[in-house]
Amino acid sequence: MSDRTDLLEERLAHALRAIDDLSETVARQDREITRLTARVEMLLMREAERETEGSGGVILGDERPPHY
């Protein structure tokens, strides 16, 4: 019976360690998502301001600038 108990305790310890590691990973990812979401929001606001002001944009490829 002691061997079975030891095996269960060992498996439980490994499971608890895995849960702690996953919890830490999820918390880190949540912080990163929050930071990136704020950055995207800032960039969207900045782009909206640029469009409102009508101050040029980036010309891609063979695209003609707006003043042509």
PDB file of C-alpha atoms in Angstrom:
ATOM      1  CA  MET A   1       0.000   0.000   0.000  1.00  0.00           C
ATOM      2  CA  SER A   2       2.875   2.390   0.738  1.00  0.00           C
ATOM      3  CA  ASP A   3       4.212   2.065  -2.825  1.00  0.00           C
ATOM      4  CA  ARG A   4       0.828   3.028  -4.218  1.00  0.00           C
ATOM      5  CA  THR A   5       0.586   6.013  -1.874  1.00  0.00           C
ATOM      6  CA  ASP A   6       4.104   7.129  -2.813  1.00  0.00           C
ATOM      7  CA  LEU A   7       3.250   6.840  -6.507  1.00  0.00           C
ATOM      8  CA  LEU A   8       0.067   8.871  -6.041  1.00  0.00           C
ATOM      9  CA  GLU A   9       1.902  11.531  -4.037  1.00  0.00           C
ATOM     10  CA  GLU A  10       4.593  11.757  -6.713  1.00  0.00           C
ATOM     11  CA  ARG A  11       2.033  12.062  -9.508  1.00  0.00           C
ATOM     12  CA  LEU A  12       0.141  14.693  -7.514  1.00  0.00           C
ATOM     13  CA  ALA A  13       3.341  16.683  -6.974  1.00  0.00           C
ATOM     14  CA  HIS A  14       4.068  16.602 -10.725  1.00  0.00           C
ATOM     15  CA  ALA A  15       0.489  17.629 -11.524  1.00  0.00           C
ATOM     16  CA  LEU A  16       0.642  20.527  -9.055  1.00  0.00           C
ATOM     17  CA  ARG A  17       3.957  21.659 -10.549  1.00  0.00           C
ATOM     18  CA  ALA A  18       2.441  21.554 -14.053  1.00  0.00           C
ATOM     19  CA  ILE A  19      -0.568  23.565 -12.858  1.00  0.00           C
ATOM     20  CA  ASP A  20       1.702  26.189 -11.288  1.00  0.00           C
ATOM     21  CA  ASP A  21       3.782  26.433 -14.472  1.00  0.00           C
ATOM     22  CA  LEU A  22       0.666  26.780 -16.636  1.00  0.00           C
ATOM     23  CA  SER A  23      -0.782  29.388 -14.294  1.00  0.00           C
ATOM     24  CA  GLU A  24       2.412  31.420 -14.512  1.00  0.00           C
ATOM     25  CA  THR A  25       2.401  31.149 -18.303  1.00  0.00           C
ATOM     26  CA  VAL A  26      -1.237  32.267 -18.549  1.00  0.00           C
ATOM     27  CA  ALA A  27      -0.579  35.233 -16.243  1.00  0.00           C
ATOM     28  CA  ARG A  28       2.438  36.289 -18.337  1.00  0.00           C
ATOM     29  CA  GLN A  29       0.443  35.947 -21.561  1.00  0.00           C
ATOM     30  CA  ASP A  30      -2.390  38.005 -20.070  1.00  0.00           C
ATOM     31  CA  ARG A  31       0.030  40.829 -19.234  1.00  0.00           C
ATOM     32  CA  GLU A  32       1.502  40.664 -22.741  1.00  0.00           C
ATOM     33  CA  ILE A  33      -1.942  40.690 -24.389  1.00  0.00           C
ATOM     34  CA  THR A  34      -2.961  43.678 -22.278  1.00  0.00           C
ATOM     35  CA  ARG A  35       0.214  45.547 -23.262  1.00  0.00           C
ATOM     36  CA  LEU A  36      -0.157  44.723 -26.942  1.00  0.00           C
ATOM     37  CA  THR A  37      -3.852  45.643 -26.945  1.00  0.00           C
ATOM     38  CA  ALA A  38      -3.007  49.067 -25.522  1.00  0.00           C
ATOM     39  CA  ARG A  39      -0.321  49.502 -28.175  1.00  0.00           C
ATOM     40  CA  VAL A  40      -2.675  48.584 -31.011  1.00  0.00           C
ATOM     41  CA  GLU A  41      -5.284  50.985 -29.626  1.00  0.00           C
ATOM     42  CA  MET A  42      -2.678  53.756 -29.539  1.00  0.00           C
ATOM     43  CA  LEU A  43      -1.639  53.025 -33.130  1.00  0.00           C
ATOM     44  CA  LEU A  44      -5.259  52.989 -34.304  1.00  0.00           C
ATOM     45  CA  MET A  45      -5.891  56.349 -32.636  1.00  0.00           C
ATOM     46  CA  ARG A  46      -2.717  57.777 -34.153  1.00  0.00           C
ATOM     47  CA  GLU A  47      -3.726  56.563 -37.621  1.00  0.00           C
ATOM     48  CA  ALA A  48      -7.244  57.955 -37.203  1.00  0.00           C
ATOM     49  CA  GLU A  49      -5.736  61.340 -36.302  1.00  0.00           C
ATOM     50  CA  ARG A  50      -3.469  61.181 -39.340  1.00  0.00           C
ATOM     51  CA  GLU A  51      -6.430  60.404 -41.614  1.00  0.00           C
ATOM     52  CA  THR A  52      -8.469  63.221 -40.057  1.00  0.00           C
ATOM     53  CA  GLU A  53      -5.652  65.716 -40.594  1.00  0.00           C
ATOM     54  CA  GLY A  54      -5.234  64.534 -44.159  1.00  0.00           C
ATOM     55  CA  SER A  55      -1.485  64.557 -43.784  1.00  0.00           C
ATOM     56  CA  GLY A  56      -0.241  62.094 -46.376  1.00  0.00           C
ATOM     57  CA  GLY A  57       0.309  58.478 -45.851  1.00  0.00           C
ATOM     58  CA  VAL A  58       2.600  55.787 -47.033  1.00  0.00           C
ATOM     59  CA  ILE A  59       2.764  55.212 -50.788  1.00  0.00           C
ATOM     60  CA  LEU A  60       3.030  51.573 -51.683  1.00  0.00           C
ATOM     61  CA  GLY A  61       4.391  50.247 -54.959  1.00  0.00           C
ATOM     62  CA  ASP A  62       3.147  51.999 -58.118  1.00  0.00           C
ATOM     63  CA  GLU A  63       0.453  53.912 -56.300  1.00  0.00           C
ATOM     64  CA  ARG A  64       0.199  57.599 -57.258  1.00  0.00           C
ATOM     65  CA  PRO A  65       0.362  60.182 -54.501  1.00  0.00           C
ATOM     66  CA  PRO A  66      -2.936  61.978 -53.766  1.00  0.00           C
ATOM     67  CA  HIS A  67      -1.799  65.287 -55.332  1.00  0.00           C
ATOM     68  CA  TYR A  68      -1.605  63.833 -58.890  1.00  0.00           C
TER      69      TYR A  68
END
